[in-house]
Every structure is written in C-alpha cells, then in structure tokens.
PDB file of C-alpha atoms in Angstrom:
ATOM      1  CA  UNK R   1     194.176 -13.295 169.645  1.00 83.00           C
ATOM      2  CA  UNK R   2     194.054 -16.058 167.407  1.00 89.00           C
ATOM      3  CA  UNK R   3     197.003 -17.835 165.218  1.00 94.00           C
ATOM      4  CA  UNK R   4     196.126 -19.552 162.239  1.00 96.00           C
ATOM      5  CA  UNK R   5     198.775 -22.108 161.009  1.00 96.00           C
ATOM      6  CA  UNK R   6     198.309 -23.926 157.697  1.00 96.00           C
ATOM      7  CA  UNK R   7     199.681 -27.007 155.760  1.00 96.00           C
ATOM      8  CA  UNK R   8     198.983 -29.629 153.004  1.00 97.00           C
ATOM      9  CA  UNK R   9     199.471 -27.022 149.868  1.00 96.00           C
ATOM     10  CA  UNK R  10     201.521 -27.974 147.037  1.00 97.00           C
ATOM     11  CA  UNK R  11     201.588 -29.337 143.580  1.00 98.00           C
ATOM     12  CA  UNK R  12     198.812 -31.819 142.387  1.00 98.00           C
ATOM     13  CA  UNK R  13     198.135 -33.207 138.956  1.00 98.00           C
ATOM     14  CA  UNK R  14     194.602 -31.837 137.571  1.00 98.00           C
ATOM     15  CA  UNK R  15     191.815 -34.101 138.667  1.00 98.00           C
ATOM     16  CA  UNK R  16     193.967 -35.238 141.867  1.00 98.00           C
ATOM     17  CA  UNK R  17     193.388 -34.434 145.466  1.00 98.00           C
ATOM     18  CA  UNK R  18     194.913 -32.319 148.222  1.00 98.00           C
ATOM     19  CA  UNK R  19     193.370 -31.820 151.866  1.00 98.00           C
ATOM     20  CA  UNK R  20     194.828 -28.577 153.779  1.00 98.00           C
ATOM     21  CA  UNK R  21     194.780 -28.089 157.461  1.00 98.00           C
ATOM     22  CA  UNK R  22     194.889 -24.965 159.640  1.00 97.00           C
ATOM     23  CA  UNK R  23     195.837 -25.680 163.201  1.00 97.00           C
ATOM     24  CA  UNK R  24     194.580 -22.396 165.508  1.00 95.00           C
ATOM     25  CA  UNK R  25     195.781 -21.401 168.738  1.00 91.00           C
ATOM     26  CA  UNK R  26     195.158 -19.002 171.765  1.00 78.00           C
ATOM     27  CA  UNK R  27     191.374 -18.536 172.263  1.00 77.00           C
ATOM     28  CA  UNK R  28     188.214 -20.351 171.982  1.00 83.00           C
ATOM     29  CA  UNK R  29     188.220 -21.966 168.848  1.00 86.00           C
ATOM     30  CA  UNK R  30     184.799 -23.135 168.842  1.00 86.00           C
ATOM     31  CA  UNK R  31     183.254 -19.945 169.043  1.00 89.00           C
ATOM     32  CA  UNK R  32     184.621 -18.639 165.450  1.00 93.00           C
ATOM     33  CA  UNK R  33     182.863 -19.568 161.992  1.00 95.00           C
ATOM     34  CA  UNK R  34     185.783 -21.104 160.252  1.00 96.00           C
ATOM     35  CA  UNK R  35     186.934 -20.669 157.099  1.00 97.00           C
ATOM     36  CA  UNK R  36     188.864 -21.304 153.659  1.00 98.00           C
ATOM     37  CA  UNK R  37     189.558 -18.413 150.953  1.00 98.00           C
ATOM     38  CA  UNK R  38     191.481 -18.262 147.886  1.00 98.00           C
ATOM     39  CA  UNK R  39     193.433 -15.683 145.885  1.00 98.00           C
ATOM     40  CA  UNK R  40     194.742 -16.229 142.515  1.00 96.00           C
ATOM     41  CA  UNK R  41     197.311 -14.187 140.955  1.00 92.00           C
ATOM     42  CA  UNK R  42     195.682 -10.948 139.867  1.00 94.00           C
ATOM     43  CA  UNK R  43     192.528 -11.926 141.545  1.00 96.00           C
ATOM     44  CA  UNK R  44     190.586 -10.747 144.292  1.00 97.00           C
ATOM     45  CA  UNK R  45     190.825 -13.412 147.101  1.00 97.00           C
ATOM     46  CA  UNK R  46     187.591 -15.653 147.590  1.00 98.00           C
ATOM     47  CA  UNK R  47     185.268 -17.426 149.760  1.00 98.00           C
ATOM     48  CA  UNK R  48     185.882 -21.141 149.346  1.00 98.00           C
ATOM     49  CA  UNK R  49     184.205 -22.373 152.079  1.00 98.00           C
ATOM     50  CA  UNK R  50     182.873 -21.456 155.282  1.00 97.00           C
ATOM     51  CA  UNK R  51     181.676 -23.809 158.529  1.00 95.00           C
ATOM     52  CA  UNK R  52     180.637 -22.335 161.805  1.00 91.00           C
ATOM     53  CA  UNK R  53     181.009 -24.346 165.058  1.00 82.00           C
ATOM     54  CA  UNK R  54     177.632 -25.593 165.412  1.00 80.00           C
ATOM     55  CA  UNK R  55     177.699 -27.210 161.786  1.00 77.00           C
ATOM     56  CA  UNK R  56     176.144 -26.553 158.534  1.00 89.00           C
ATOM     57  CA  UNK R  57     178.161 -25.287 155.131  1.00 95.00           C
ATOM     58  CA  UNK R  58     178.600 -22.928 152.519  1.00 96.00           C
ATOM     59  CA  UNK R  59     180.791 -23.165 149.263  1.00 97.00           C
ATOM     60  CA  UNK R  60     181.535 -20.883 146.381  1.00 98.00           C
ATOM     61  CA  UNK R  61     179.548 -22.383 143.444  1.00 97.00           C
ATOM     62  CA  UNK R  62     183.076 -23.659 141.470  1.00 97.00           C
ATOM     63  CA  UNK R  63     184.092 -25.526 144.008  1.00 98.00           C
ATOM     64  CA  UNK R  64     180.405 -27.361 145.722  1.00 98.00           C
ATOM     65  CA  UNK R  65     180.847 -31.074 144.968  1.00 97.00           C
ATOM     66  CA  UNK R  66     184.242 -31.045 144.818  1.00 98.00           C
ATOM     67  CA  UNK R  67     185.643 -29.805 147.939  1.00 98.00           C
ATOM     68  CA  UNK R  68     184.638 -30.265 151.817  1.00 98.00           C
ATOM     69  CA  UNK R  69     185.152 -28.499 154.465  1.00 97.00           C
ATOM     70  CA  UNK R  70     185.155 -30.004 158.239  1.00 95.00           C
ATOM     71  CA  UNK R  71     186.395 -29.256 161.515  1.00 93.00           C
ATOM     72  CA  UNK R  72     187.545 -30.748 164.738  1.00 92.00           C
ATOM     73  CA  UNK R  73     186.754 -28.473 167.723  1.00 90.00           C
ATOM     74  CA  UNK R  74     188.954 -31.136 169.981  1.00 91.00           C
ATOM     75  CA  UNK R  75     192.226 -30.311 167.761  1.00 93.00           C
ATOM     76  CA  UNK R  76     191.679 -27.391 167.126  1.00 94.00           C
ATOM     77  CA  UNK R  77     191.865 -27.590 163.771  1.00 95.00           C
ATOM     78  CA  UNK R  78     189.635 -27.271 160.060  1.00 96.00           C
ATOM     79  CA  UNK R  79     190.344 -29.124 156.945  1.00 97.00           C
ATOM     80  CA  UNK R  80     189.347 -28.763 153.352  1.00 98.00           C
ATOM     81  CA  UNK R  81     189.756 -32.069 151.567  1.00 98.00           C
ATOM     82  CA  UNK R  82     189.928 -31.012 147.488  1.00 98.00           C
ATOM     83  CA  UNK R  83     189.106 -33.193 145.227  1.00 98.00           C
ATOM     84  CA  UNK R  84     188.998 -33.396 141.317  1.00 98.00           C
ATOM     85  CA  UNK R  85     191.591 -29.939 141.443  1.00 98.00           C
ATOM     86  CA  UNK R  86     191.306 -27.983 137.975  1.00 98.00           C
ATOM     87  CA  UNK R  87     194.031 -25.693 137.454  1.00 97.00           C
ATOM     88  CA  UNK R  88     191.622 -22.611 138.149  1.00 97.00           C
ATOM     89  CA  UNK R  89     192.024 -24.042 141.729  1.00 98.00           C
ATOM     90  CA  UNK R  90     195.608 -22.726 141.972  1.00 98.00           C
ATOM     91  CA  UNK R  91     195.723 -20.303 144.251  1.00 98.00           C
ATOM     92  CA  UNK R  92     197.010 -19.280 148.064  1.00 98.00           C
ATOM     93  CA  UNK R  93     194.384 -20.789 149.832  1.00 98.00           C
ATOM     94  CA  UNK R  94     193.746 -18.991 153.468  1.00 98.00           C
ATOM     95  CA  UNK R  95     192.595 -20.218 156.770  1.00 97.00           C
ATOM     96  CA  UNK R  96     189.736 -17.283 158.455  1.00 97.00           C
ATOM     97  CA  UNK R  97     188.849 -17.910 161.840  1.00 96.00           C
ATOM     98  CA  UNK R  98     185.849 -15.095 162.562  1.00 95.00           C
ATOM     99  CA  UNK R  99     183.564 -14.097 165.738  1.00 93.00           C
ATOM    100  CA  UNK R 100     181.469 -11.412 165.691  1.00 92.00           C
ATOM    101  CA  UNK R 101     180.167  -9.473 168.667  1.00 92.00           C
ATOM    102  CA  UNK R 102     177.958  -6.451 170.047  1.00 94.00           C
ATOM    103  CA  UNK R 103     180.792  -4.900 170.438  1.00 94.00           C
ATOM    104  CA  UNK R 104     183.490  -5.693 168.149  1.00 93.00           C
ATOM    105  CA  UNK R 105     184.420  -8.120 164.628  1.00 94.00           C
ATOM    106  CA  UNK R 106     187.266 -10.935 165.891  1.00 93.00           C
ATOM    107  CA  UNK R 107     188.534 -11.407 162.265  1.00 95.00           C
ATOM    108  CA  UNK R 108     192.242 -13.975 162.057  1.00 95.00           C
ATOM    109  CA  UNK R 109     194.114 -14.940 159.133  1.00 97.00           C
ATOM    110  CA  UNK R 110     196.409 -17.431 158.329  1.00 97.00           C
ATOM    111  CA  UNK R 111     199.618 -16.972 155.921  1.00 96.00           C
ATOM    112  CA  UNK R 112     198.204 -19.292 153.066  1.00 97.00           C
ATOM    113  CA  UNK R 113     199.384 -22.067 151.789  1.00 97.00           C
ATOM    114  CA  UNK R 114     199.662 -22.386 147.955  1.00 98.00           C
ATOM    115  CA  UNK R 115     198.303 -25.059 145.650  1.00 98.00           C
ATOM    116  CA  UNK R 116     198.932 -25.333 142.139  1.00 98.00           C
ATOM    117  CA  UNK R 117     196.947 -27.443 139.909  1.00 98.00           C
ATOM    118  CA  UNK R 118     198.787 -28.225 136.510  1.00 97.00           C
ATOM    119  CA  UNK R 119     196.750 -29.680 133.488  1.00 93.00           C
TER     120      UNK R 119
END
C-alpha cells in the first residue's frame, strides 16, 4: 500500500505561481512512475505530468513550458512547480503513484488538492 498526501493548492492570481507537493508513504517509492492529474469541474480528470524514478518527463501539451515536475526519491516526495497559472489551470490537481507488474497494476491516489486560478 501506498499513501499519497498532498499540499501547496490554493488561490493564485493568473500568471502567478504555485508548487504542490505529495509526500508518499509505506512502500518503495522509487519503484512507482509518479505523477500529477487534474480534474476540472465537469471535466474528465487529466494527465498533467508524469516522471518515473529513473528520470525523463512527459506533460499534457497546455501545460509543457509552464509547469515542472521533479521528484526526490530521499523524501519521498514529487513536486510540480506551476508557473504562469491561467485560470483553465483551476482544477483538483492529484498525486498518482503507479507500478506495474507481471502480475498485477499498483495504482495510488492522493485526495487532491485544489488550485484556482482567477483572471
């Protein structure tokens, strides 16, 4: 089992900056791909960004450029530093922690945090 914990959400001015955290406990957290969705009211949630232990990156196209996603295996923990927030960035924004296996799909969410951009 894994426990995904997150903080930093809130309310930011459009074009300022937030930078959420997800602290995860009770297995091996460097062997899950990490991750950050989104779900906006009436919207299907979203990839936002995606880093697996061993490095390397993926976005959603609306946010590459402006957001970053990193993690520090020694704390446990991954970030996503957002920057130049649009108010189509309001959302809950989830923490994923995922390892896959022969044998069976080790998928963990957080609660979400919300974030809400106003113009």
């Amino acid at each position: 089992q894994v426990q995904l914990v997150e903080s930093g959400g809130g309310l930011v001015q459009a074009g300022g900056s937030l930078r959420l955290s997800c602290v995860a406990s009770g297995s091996i957290f460097s062997r899950y791909v990490m991750g950050w969705y989104r779900q906006a009211p009436g919207k299907q949630r979203e990839l936002v960004a995606t880093m697996p232990s061993g490095g390397g990156t993926h976005y959603a196209d609306s946010v590459r450029g402006r957001f970053a996603i990193s993690r520090d295996n020694a704390k446990n923990t991954v970030y996503l530093q957002m920057n130049s927030l649009k108010p189509e960035d309001t959302a809950v924004y989830s923490c994923n922690a995922r390892y896959i296996t022969t044998f069976r799909d080790y998928n963990y969410w957080g609660q979400g945090t919300q974030v809400t951009v106003s113009s």
